[in-house]
Tab-separated table of C-alpha atoms in Angstrom:
chain	number	residue	atom	x	y	z
H	1	MET	CA	-139.450	-199.543	26.776
H	2	LYS	CA	-139.204	-197.839	30.117
H	3	VAL	CA	-136.099	-196.060	28.976
H	4	ALA	CA	-137.750	-195.049	25.725
H	5	THR	CA	-140.696	-193.702	27.632
H	6	GLY	CA	-138.367	-191.801	30.093
H	7	LEU	CA	-136.380	-190.182	27.088
H	8	MET	CA	-139.595	-189.082	25.527
H	9	LEU	CA	-140.773	-187.424	28.659
H	10	VAL	CA	-137.451	-185.844	29.472
H	11	LEU	CA	-136.258	-184.711	26.254
H	12	PRO	CA	-139.053	-182.259	25.334
H	13	GLY	CA	-138.514	-180.687	28.805
H	14	LEU	CA	-134.826	-180.198	28.225
H	15	MET	CA	-135.333	-178.891	24.807
H	16	ALA	CA	-137.952	-176.359	26.102
H	17	GLY	CA	-135.611	-175.471	28.841
H	18	ALA	CA	-132.612	-174.981	26.703
H	19	SER	CA	-134.745	-173.020	24.302
H	20	ALA	CA	-136.218	-170.632	26.653
H	21	GLU	CA	-132.575	-169.880	28.078
H	22	ASP	CA	-131.214	-169.215	24.717
H	23	LEU	CA	-134.029	-166.841	24.055
H	24	THR	CA	-133.025	-164.454	26.742
H	25	GLU	CA	-129.274	-164.900	26.921
H	26	LEU	CA	-127.696	-161.630	26.038
H	27	THR	CA	-124.245	-162.381	24.592
H	28	GLU	CA	-122.398	-159.402	23.002
H	29	GLN	CA	-123.199	-160.867	19.489
H	30	ARG	CA	-126.848	-160.943	20.441
H	31	PHE	CA	-126.924	-157.560	21.726
H	32	ARG	CA	-125.548	-156.117	18.521
H	33	LYS	CA	-127.934	-158.237	16.527
H	34	LEU	CA	-130.981	-157.419	18.493
H	35	HIS	CA	-130.146	-153.733	18.605
H	36	ALA	CA	-129.980	-153.573	14.865
H	37	GLU	CA	-133.166	-155.544	14.493
H	38	LEU	CA	-135.081	-153.290	17.015
H	39	GLN	CA	-134.930	-150.155	14.702
H	40	PRO	CA	-137.705	-148.903	12.605
H	41	GLY	CA	-137.492	-149.990	8.930
H	42	ASP	CA	-136.684	-147.374	6.262
H	43	GLY	CA	-139.461	-148.514	3.982
H	44	GLU	CA	-142.369	-147.906	6.350
H	45	LEU	CA	-144.903	-145.827	4.441
H	46	TRP	CA	-146.347	-143.927	7.412
H	47	ARG	CA	-142.934	-142.523	8.249
H	48	SER	CA	-142.778	-140.808	4.688
H	49	ILE	CA	-145.791	-138.509	5.867
H	50	PRO	CA	-144.542	-135.171	6.989
H	51	TRP	CA	-146.080	-135.360	10.477
H	52	GLN	CA	-146.116	-132.205	12.695
H	53	THR	CA	-146.292	-132.614	16.391
H	54	SER	CA	-147.552	-129.177	17.276
H	55	LEU	CA	-151.100	-128.448	16.580
H	56	LEU	CA	-150.507	-124.695	16.398
H	57	ALA	CA	-147.470	-125.157	14.304
H	58	ALA	CA	-149.628	-127.193	11.927
H	59	GLN	CA	-152.374	-124.629	11.983
H	60	SER	CA	-150.011	-122.032	10.949
H	61	MET	CA	-148.726	-124.096	7.997
H	62	ALA	CA	-152.410	-124.836	7.233
H	63	ALA	CA	-153.275	-121.126	6.988
H	64	GLU	CA	-150.146	-120.235	4.948
H	65	GLN	CA	-150.717	-123.080	2.417
H	66	LYS	CA	-154.440	-122.879	2.345
H	67	LYS	CA	-154.853	-126.576	3.380
H	68	PRO	CA	-157.109	-128.207	5.866
H	69	LEU	CA	-155.599	-129.824	8.995
H	70	PHE	CA	-155.617	-133.626	9.405
H	71	ILE	CA	-155.323	-134.468	13.009
H	72	TRP	CA	-154.335	-138.024	14.150
H	73	ALA	CA	-155.356	-137.978	17.876
H	74	MET	CA	-154.670	-140.934	19.935
H	75	ASP	CA	-154.291	-142.202	23.606
H	76	GLY	CA	-150.475	-142.149	23.911
H	77	HIS	CA	-148.438	-140.430	21.177
H	78	PRO	CA	-149.307	-141.953	17.772
H	79	LEU	CA	-145.554	-141.501	16.792
H	80	GLY	CA	-144.710	-142.891	20.099
H	81	CYS	CA	-145.906	-145.964	22.019
H	82	THR	CA	-149.320	-146.755	20.860
F	1	MET	CA	-149.209	-148.854	16.276
F	2	ILE	CA	-152.119	-150.659	14.398
F	3	ASP	CA	-152.892	-147.399	12.476
F	4	ARG	CA	-149.281	-147.162	11.033
F	5	ALA	CA	-149.580	-150.672	9.484
F	6	SER	CA	-153.242	-150.286	8.380
F	7	THR	CA	-154.440	-146.758	7.490
F	8	PHE	CA	-151.080	-145.328	6.803
F	9	ALA	CA	-149.704	-148.153	4.965
F	10	SER	CA	-152.409	-147.103	2.207
F	11	PRO	CA	-150.574	-145.224	-0.654
F	12	GLN	CA	-153.864	-143.437	-1.352
F	13	VAL	CA	-154.004	-142.139	2.298
F	14	VAL	CA	-150.349	-141.265	2.357
F	15	GLN	CA	-150.655	-139.347	-0.884
F	16	PHE	CA	-153.564	-137.322	0.249
F	17	LEU	CA	-151.833	-136.312	3.489
F	18	LYS	CA	-148.739	-135.382	1.745
F	19	THR	CA	-150.447	-133.135	-0.918
F	20	LYS	CA	-153.825	-131.967	0.239
F	21	ALA	CA	-153.607	-131.603	4.125
F	22	ILE	CA	-151.202	-130.559	6.913
F	23	PRO	CA	-150.943	-133.704	9.056
F	24	VAL	CA	-150.314	-133.496	12.716
F	25	ALA	CA	-150.144	-136.334	15.265
F	26	ILE	CA	-150.885	-135.783	18.873
F	27	ASP	CA	-151.432	-137.491	22.158
F	28	GLN	CA	-155.011	-136.270	22.761
F	29	ALA	CA	-154.580	-136.721	26.595
F	30	TYR	CA	-152.514	-133.572	26.464
F	31	GLN	CA	-154.560	-131.319	24.153
F	32	ARG	CA	-157.897	-132.045	25.574
F	33	ARG	CA	-156.583	-130.974	28.824
F	34	GLN	CA	-154.426	-128.139	27.973
F	35	GLN	CA	-155.382	-124.886	29.527
F	36	ASP	CA	-153.840	-122.685	26.755
F	37	THR	CA	-154.189	-121.562	23.272
F	38	GLU	CA	-153.458	-124.809	21.704
F	39	GLY	CA	-155.880	-126.737	23.962
F	40	GLU	CA	-158.673	-124.206	23.201
F	41	PHE	CA	-158.106	-124.655	19.503
F	42	TYR	CA	-158.087	-128.561	19.744
F	43	ARG	CA	-161.381	-128.537	21.926
F	44	ARG	CA	-163.097	-126.000	19.531
F	45	ILE	CA	-162.549	-128.639	16.725
F	46	VAL	CA	-163.727	-131.545	18.851
F	47	GLN	CA	-166.587	-129.753	20.268
F	48	GLN	CA	-168.091	-129.647	16.714
F	49	SER	CA	-167.465	-133.495	16.095
F	50	PRO	CA	-169.057	-136.667	17.146
F	51	ARG	CA	-166.725	-136.562	19.988
F	52	LYS	CA	-168.197	-133.383	21.415
F	53	ASP	CA	-169.480	-134.898	24.676
F	54	PHE	CA	-166.082	-136.069	25.730
F	55	GLY	CA	-165.995	-134.912	29.283
F	56	ASN	CA	-163.309	-136.764	30.859
F	57	ASN	CA	-163.232	-139.339	28.242
F	58	THR	CA	-160.915	-139.879	24.971
F	59	THR	CA	-161.266	-137.848	21.900
F	60	GLN	CA	-159.076	-140.309	19.851
F	61	GLY	CA	-159.702	-140.530	16.184
F	62	LEU	CA	-158.891	-139.003	12.823
F	63	PHE	CA	-160.194	-135.363	12.203
F	64	MET	CA	-160.091	-132.989	9.466
F	65	ALA	CA	-160.603	-129.362	10.198
F	66	SER	CA	-160.098	-126.066	8.395
F	67	ALA	CA	-157.125	-123.873	9.564
F	68	SER	CA	-159.726	-121.578	11.195
F	69	GLY	CA	-161.014	-124.453	13.343
F	70	ASP	CA	-164.098	-125.412	11.577
F	71	PHE	CA	-164.828	-129.148	11.785
F	72	LEU	CA	-164.822	-131.065	8.484
F	73	GLY	CA	-164.809	-134.617	9.159
F	74	PHE	CA	-164.166	-137.491	11.571
F	75	THR	CA	-163.615	-141.361	11.606
F	76	ASN	CA	-162.414	-143.713	14.164
F	77	HIS	CA	-162.207	-146.564	11.764
F	78	ARG	CA	-158.744	-147.868	10.371
F	79	SER	CA	-159.980	-149.003	7.048
F	80	PRO	CA	-158.106	-147.098	4.382
F	81	ASP	CA	-161.585	-146.863	2.422
F	82	ARG	CA	-163.410	-145.516	5.168
F	83	VAL	CA	-160.697	-143.055	5.893
F	84	MET	CA	-160.271	-142.067	2.259
F	85	GLN	CA	-164.252	-141.507	2.155
F	86	MET	CA	-163.906	-139.136	4.967
F	87	LEU	CA	-160.804	-137.228	3.544
F	88	ASN	CA	-162.498	-136.648	0.280
F	89	GLU	CA	-165.693	-135.535	1.760
F	90	ALA	CA	-163.868	-133.106	4.145
F	91	TRP	CA	-161.725	-131.958	1.270
F	92	LYS	CA	-164.853	-130.937	-0.706
F	93	LYS	CA	-166.002	-128.858	2.199
F	94	ALA	CA	-162.760	-127.261	3.103
F	95	PRO	CA	-162.680	-123.370	2.726
F	96	ARG	CA	-160.210	-121.925	0.392
F	97	GLY	CA	-160.082	-118.459	1.971
F	98	GLN	CA	-157.525	-116.521	3.742
F	99	VAL	CA	-156.761	-117.455	7.484
F	100	SER	CA	-154.340	-116.109	9.862
F	101	ALA	CA	-152.015	-118.096	12.014
F	102	ILE	CA	-153.105	-118.366	15.633
F	103	VAL	CA	-150.872	-116.640	18.016
F	104	ARG	CA	-149.859	-118.651	20.916
F	105	GLU	CA	-150.788	-116.491	23.780
F	106	THR	CA	-150.720	-119.030	26.687
F	107	VAL	CA	-148.891	-122.167	27.348
F	108	ASP	CA	-150.046	-124.632	29.912
F	109	ARG	CA	-146.407	-125.915	31.154
F	110	ARG	CA	-147.911	-129.223	32.636
F	111	TYR	CA	-148.686	-130.280	29.149
F	112	ASN	CA	-145.864	-128.966	27.316
F	113	PRO	CA	-142.826	-130.362	28.793
F	114	GLU	CA	-139.385	-129.634	27.269
F	115	PRO	CA	-136.436	-131.998	27.245
F	116	PRO	CA	-133.900	-131.321	29.936
F	117	GLU	CA	-131.369	-128.606	28.928
F	118	GLY	CA	-127.915	-130.286	28.653
F	119	GLY	CA	-129.571	-133.838	29.095
F	120	LEU	CA	-130.053	-136.529	26.532
F	121	ILE	CA	-132.917	-138.144	24.550
F	122	VAL	CA	-132.651	-141.809	24.182
F	123	ARG	CA	-135.097	-143.841	21.847
F	124	VAL	CA	-136.563	-146.922	23.519
F	125	GLN	CA	-138.092	-149.525	21.443
F	126	ALA	CA	-139.607	-152.948	22.493
F	127	LYS	CA	-140.490	-156.262	20.756
F	128	ILE	CA	-141.731	-159.507	21.726
F	129	LEU	CA	-139.595	-162.075	20.256
F	130	SER	CA	-141.886	-165.075	20.300
F	131	GLY	CA	-144.572	-166.872	22.283
F	132	TYR	CA	-147.741	-165.811	20.609
F	133	GLU	CA	-150.376	-168.283	19.280
F	134	PRO	CA	-150.563	-168.008	15.374
F	135	ALA	CA	-152.357	-164.634	14.456
F	136	GLU	CA	-156.176	-165.075	13.382
F	137	SER	CA	-156.470	-161.592	11.788
F	138	GLN	CA	-154.510	-158.966	10.080
F	139	PHE	CA	-154.953	-156.664	13.288
F	140	GLN	CA	-153.550	-159.420	15.512
F	141	HIS	CA	-150.712	-159.941	13.309
F	142	ILE	CA	-149.782	-156.188	13.344
F	143	PHE	CA	-149.865	-156.223	17.269
F	144	GLN	CA	-147.865	-159.452	17.336
F	145	THR	CA	-144.983	-158.085	15.312
F	146	ALA	CA	-145.144	-154.567	16.566
F	147	LEU	CA	-142.073	-152.558	17.376
F	148	SER	CA	-143.008	-149.973	20.085
F	149	ARG	CA	-141.413	-146.381	20.475
F	150	ASP	CA	-140.988	-144.175	23.428
F	151	ASN	CA	-138.266	-141.674	24.611
F	152	LEU	CA	-136.112	-141.802	27.723
F	153	TRP	CA	-135.183	-138.301	29.083
F	154	ILE	CA	-131.948	-137.927	30.877
F	155	THR	CA	-131.125	-134.997	32.974
F	156	LYS	CA	-128.012	-132.737	32.694
F	157	ALA	CA	-126.660	-134.166	36.070
F	158	GLU	CA	-127.290	-137.585	35.088
F	159	HIS	CA	-125.586	-136.982	31.681
F	160	ALA	CA	-122.560	-135.580	33.643
F	161	ALA	CA	-122.476	-138.740	35.788
F	162	LEU	CA	-122.683	-141.011	32.668
F	163	VAL	CA	-119.694	-139.050	31.318
F	164	SER	CA	-117.673	-139.853	34.399
F	165	GLY	CA	-118.688	-143.438	34.295
F	166	ARG	CA	-121.506	-143.608	36.906
F	167	VAL	CA	-125.244	-144.469	36.505
F	168	PRO	CA	-127.156	-142.535	39.060
F	169	ARG	CA	-129.810	-144.281	40.947
F	170	ALA	CA	-132.539	-142.040	39.723
F	171	LEU	CA	-131.745	-142.937	36.190
F	172	VAL	CA	-131.842	-146.588	36.913
F	173	THR	CA	-135.119	-146.251	38.688
F	174	ARG	CA	-136.600	-144.219	35.768
F	175	ILE	CA	-135.503	-146.777	33.212
F	176	ALA	CA	-136.848	-149.682	35.303
F	177	ARG	CA	-140.267	-147.964	36.099
F	178	PHE	CA	-141.113	-146.322	32.729
F	179	HIS	CA	-139.133	-148.108	30.129
F	180	LEU	CA	-138.985	-151.811	30.964
F	181	VAL	CA	-142.583	-152.219	29.807
F	182	ASP	CA	-144.369	-154.064	27.197
F	183	ASN	CA	-145.879	-151.231	25.195
F	184	THR	CA	-146.181	-153.152	21.987
F	185	ARG	CA	-150.018	-153.390	22.073
F	186	GLY	CA	-150.910	-150.145	23.535
F	187	GLU	CA	-150.540	-147.931	26.615
F	188	PRO	CA	-148.787	-150.167	29.309
F	189	PRO	CA	-149.029	-150.048	33.148
F	190	MET	CA	-145.710	-148.602	34.390
F	191	TRP	CA	-143.920	-150.180	37.463
F	192	GLU	CA	-144.404	-148.778	40.918
F	193	THR	CA	-141.085	-148.042	42.902
F	194	ALA	CA	-142.070	-150.852	45.216
F	195	GLU	CA	-142.359	-153.177	42.278
F	196	ILE	CA	-138.654	-152.921	41.624
F	197	GLN	CA	-137.116	-155.923	43.405
F	198	SER	CA	-133.732	-155.178	42.147
F	199	ALA	CA	-132.375	-152.948	39.454
F	200	ASP	CA	-128.592	-152.368	38.782
F	201	MET	CA	-126.614	-150.557	36.075
F	202	THR	CA	-123.007	-150.332	35.883
F	203	VAL	CA	-120.424	-148.791	33.401
F	204	LYS	CA	-117.201	-150.657	32.818
F	205	GLY	CA	-114.969	-149.093	30.318
F	206	SER	CA	-117.326	-148.445	27.418
F	207	ASP	CA	-119.464	-151.337	28.444
F	208	LEU	CA	-122.966	-150.706	29.829
F	209	LEU	CA	-124.269	-153.723	31.922
F	210	GLY	CA	-127.311	-154.329	34.080
F	211	SER	CA	-129.834	-156.524	35.577
F	212	PHE	CA	-133.327	-155.910	36.681
F	213	ARG	CA	-136.166	-157.892	38.495
F	214	LEU	CA	-139.605	-156.214	38.451
F	215	ALA	CA	-142.832	-157.856	39.772
F	216	THR	CA	-146.277	-156.763	40.906
F	217	ALA	CA	-147.175	-157.702	44.438
F	218	ASP	CA	-149.568	-160.388	43.264
F	219	GLY	CA	-146.705	-161.727	40.864
F	220	ARG	CA	-149.017	-161.658	37.661
F	221	ARG	CA	-146.900	-159.181	35.920
F	222	ARG	CA	-143.070	-159.644	36.015
F	223	TYR	CA	-140.073	-158.904	34.112
F	224	GLU	CA	-136.679	-160.417	34.753
F	225	ALA	CA	-133.902	-159.154	32.434
F	226	THR	CA	-130.274	-158.251	31.820
F	227	MET	CA	-128.878	-155.312	30.035
F	228	ARG	CA	-125.705	-155.034	27.689
F	229	GLY	CA	-124.695	-152.044	25.637
F	230	GLU	CA	-121.985	-149.606	25.022
F	231	LEU	CA	-121.451	-145.957	25.953
F	232	GLN	CA	-119.053	-143.802	24.285
F	233	VAL	CA	-117.846	-140.387	25.604
F	234	GLN	CA	-116.035	-137.613	23.644
F	235	ASP	CA	-115.272	-134.046	24.662
F	236	GLY	CA	-117.290	-134.320	27.826
F	237	ARG	CA	-120.508	-135.546	26.038
F	238	VAL	CA	-122.049	-138.857	25.677
F	239	VAL	CA	-121.896	-139.386	21.789
F	240	ASN	CA	-123.035	-142.913	21.473
F	241	LEU	CA	-125.415	-144.987	23.674
F	242	ASP	CA	-126.476	-148.267	22.405
F	243	ALA	CA	-128.114	-150.858	24.588
F	244	VAL	CA	-130.464	-153.813	24.784
F	245	VAL	CA	-132.514	-155.209	27.731
F	246	LEU	CA	-133.570	-158.789	27.236
F	247	GLY	CA	-135.390	-161.059	29.555
F	248	THR	CA	-138.614	-162.931	30.205
F	249	PHE	CA	-141.879	-160.919	30.699
F	250	THR	CA	-145.067	-162.277	32.097
F	251	GLY	CA	-148.471	-160.811	32.133
F	252	GLU	CA	-150.323	-157.809	30.448
F	253	GLY	CA	-152.204	-154.518	31.363
F	254	ARG	CA	-155.592	-153.032	31.045
F	255	TYR	CA	-154.715	-151.539	27.697
F	256	THR	CA	-152.224	-154.106	26.578
F	257	ARG	CA	-154.504	-157.253	26.585
F	258	ASN	CA	-153.691	-160.501	24.534
F	259	ALA	CA	-150.128	-160.864	25.570
F	260	PRO	CA	-148.719	-164.347	25.043
F	261	LYS	CA	-150.217	-166.625	27.692
F	262	GLU	CA	-146.728	-168.126	28.801
F	263	PRO	CA	-143.889	-166.041	29.841
F	264	PHE	CA	-142.272	-164.683	26.726
F	265	PRO	CA	-138.837	-163.068	25.592
F	266	LEU	CA	-139.145	-159.217	25.539
F	267	ALA	CA	-136.286	-157.148	24.046
F	268	ILE	CA	-135.987	-153.439	24.519
F	269	SER	CA	-133.366	-151.271	22.616
F	270	PHE	CA	-131.948	-148.132	23.792
F	271	THR	CA	-130.327	-145.699	21.054
F	272	LEU	CA	-129.082	-142.072	21.635
F	273	ALA	CA	-131.433	-139.886	19.568
F	274	ASP	CA	-129.945	-137.381	17.056
F	275	GLY	CA	-133.043	-135.291	16.370
F	276	SER	CA	-133.368	-136.721	12.859
F	277	ASP	CA	-136.686	-138.640	13.640
F	278	ILE	CA	-139.733	-136.346	14.164
F	279	ALA	CA	-140.547	-138.776	17.127
F	280	ASP	CA	-137.345	-137.725	19.010
F	281	GLY	CA	-139.418	-134.777	20.215
F	282	VAL	CA	-142.146	-136.718	21.723
F	283	PRO	CA	-142.200	-136.544	25.548
F	284	PRO	CA	-141.887	-139.809	27.427
F	285	GLN	CA	-145.037	-141.692	28.075
F	286	GLY	CA	-144.231	-142.146	31.730
F	287	GLY	CA	-144.088	-138.387	32.123
F	288	ARG	CA	-147.338	-137.532	30.856
F	289	GLY	CA	-148.832	-134.685	33.016
F	290	TRP	CA	-146.163	-134.917	35.776
F	291	ILE	CA	-142.741	-134.547	34.021
F	292	ASP	CA	-141.262	-133.395	37.178
F	293	GLY	CA	-142.219	-136.533	38.843
F	294	TYR	CA	-140.749	-138.563	35.830
F	295	LEU	CA	-137.480	-136.848	36.057
F	296	LYS	CA	-137.014	-136.790	40.104
């Protein structure tokens, strides 16, 4: 009974420790897999919008095409980090 | 981040923006401060909107305006229905007459940084691999699964050093301070130089290897990670740079609340930009308003 209790206490700790280590171990294979995973998906709808990044360039296009401007203004660049 | 997976995941919104308007995405922290033609045009629009008393505060949101700078509509909601309502109402009010393109007469260099000539732009994308509690809402799920995006700028001299197999100290420090951050839930705190306990990068053949240990003085925000990647040089130029930094991150920032409570695995990828993505032209977040300091 003592042994069993001890194992029950130790095993979850070992498993958690091994798991955490595995999660941050950067092997060659893991590098290639993660690098592929950390790329934007082709199917993301917002990426199909023809965004401009210069307000004046967009104004020029709006004037030429007689269209209004839509401005997505964020803290941090909306096509970037936020 | 959240707008991409909510507002701009709506086929109706996307179709409207593709056909009825000219969509432009900006970091308003630039335009509301710029002392030049573009800044004046932006502030003219905002001053007619519900954001008119912005002072030193944010002007973030979604605006519709005519090409002549007349305000047509605004919302700071993310619901596609609310956004479509604003777009349709603005569209009805939009003038159809002739408007001239504005001539850019002045440029505020502080807020119009250009990538270093002869240098490199590297895409940087971060993701938390696990550690969150189950999401309780759609928005929480979006944050928890987000892939961030920033750009690393490398100077001409640093590019030349990489070609010869060296990683200059300034580049290692820039990567550590401004790009080994958890920006998956918003604008992150960057690392201070004093918070870099160790940071090393080396090139061995075509392998790019590194290790980093970053921590605030109180230890509440930390990142311990290793880097592995590959660097290929051809005809005196870097033609391929793929790398990943992977390690254990702890903590959060003022604008990046609700990180996993326990230390969590954070992976950050680096990919040489080829200019094919519109976001390749976005300046680094860490260089906002002081690009010379970022690049030093």
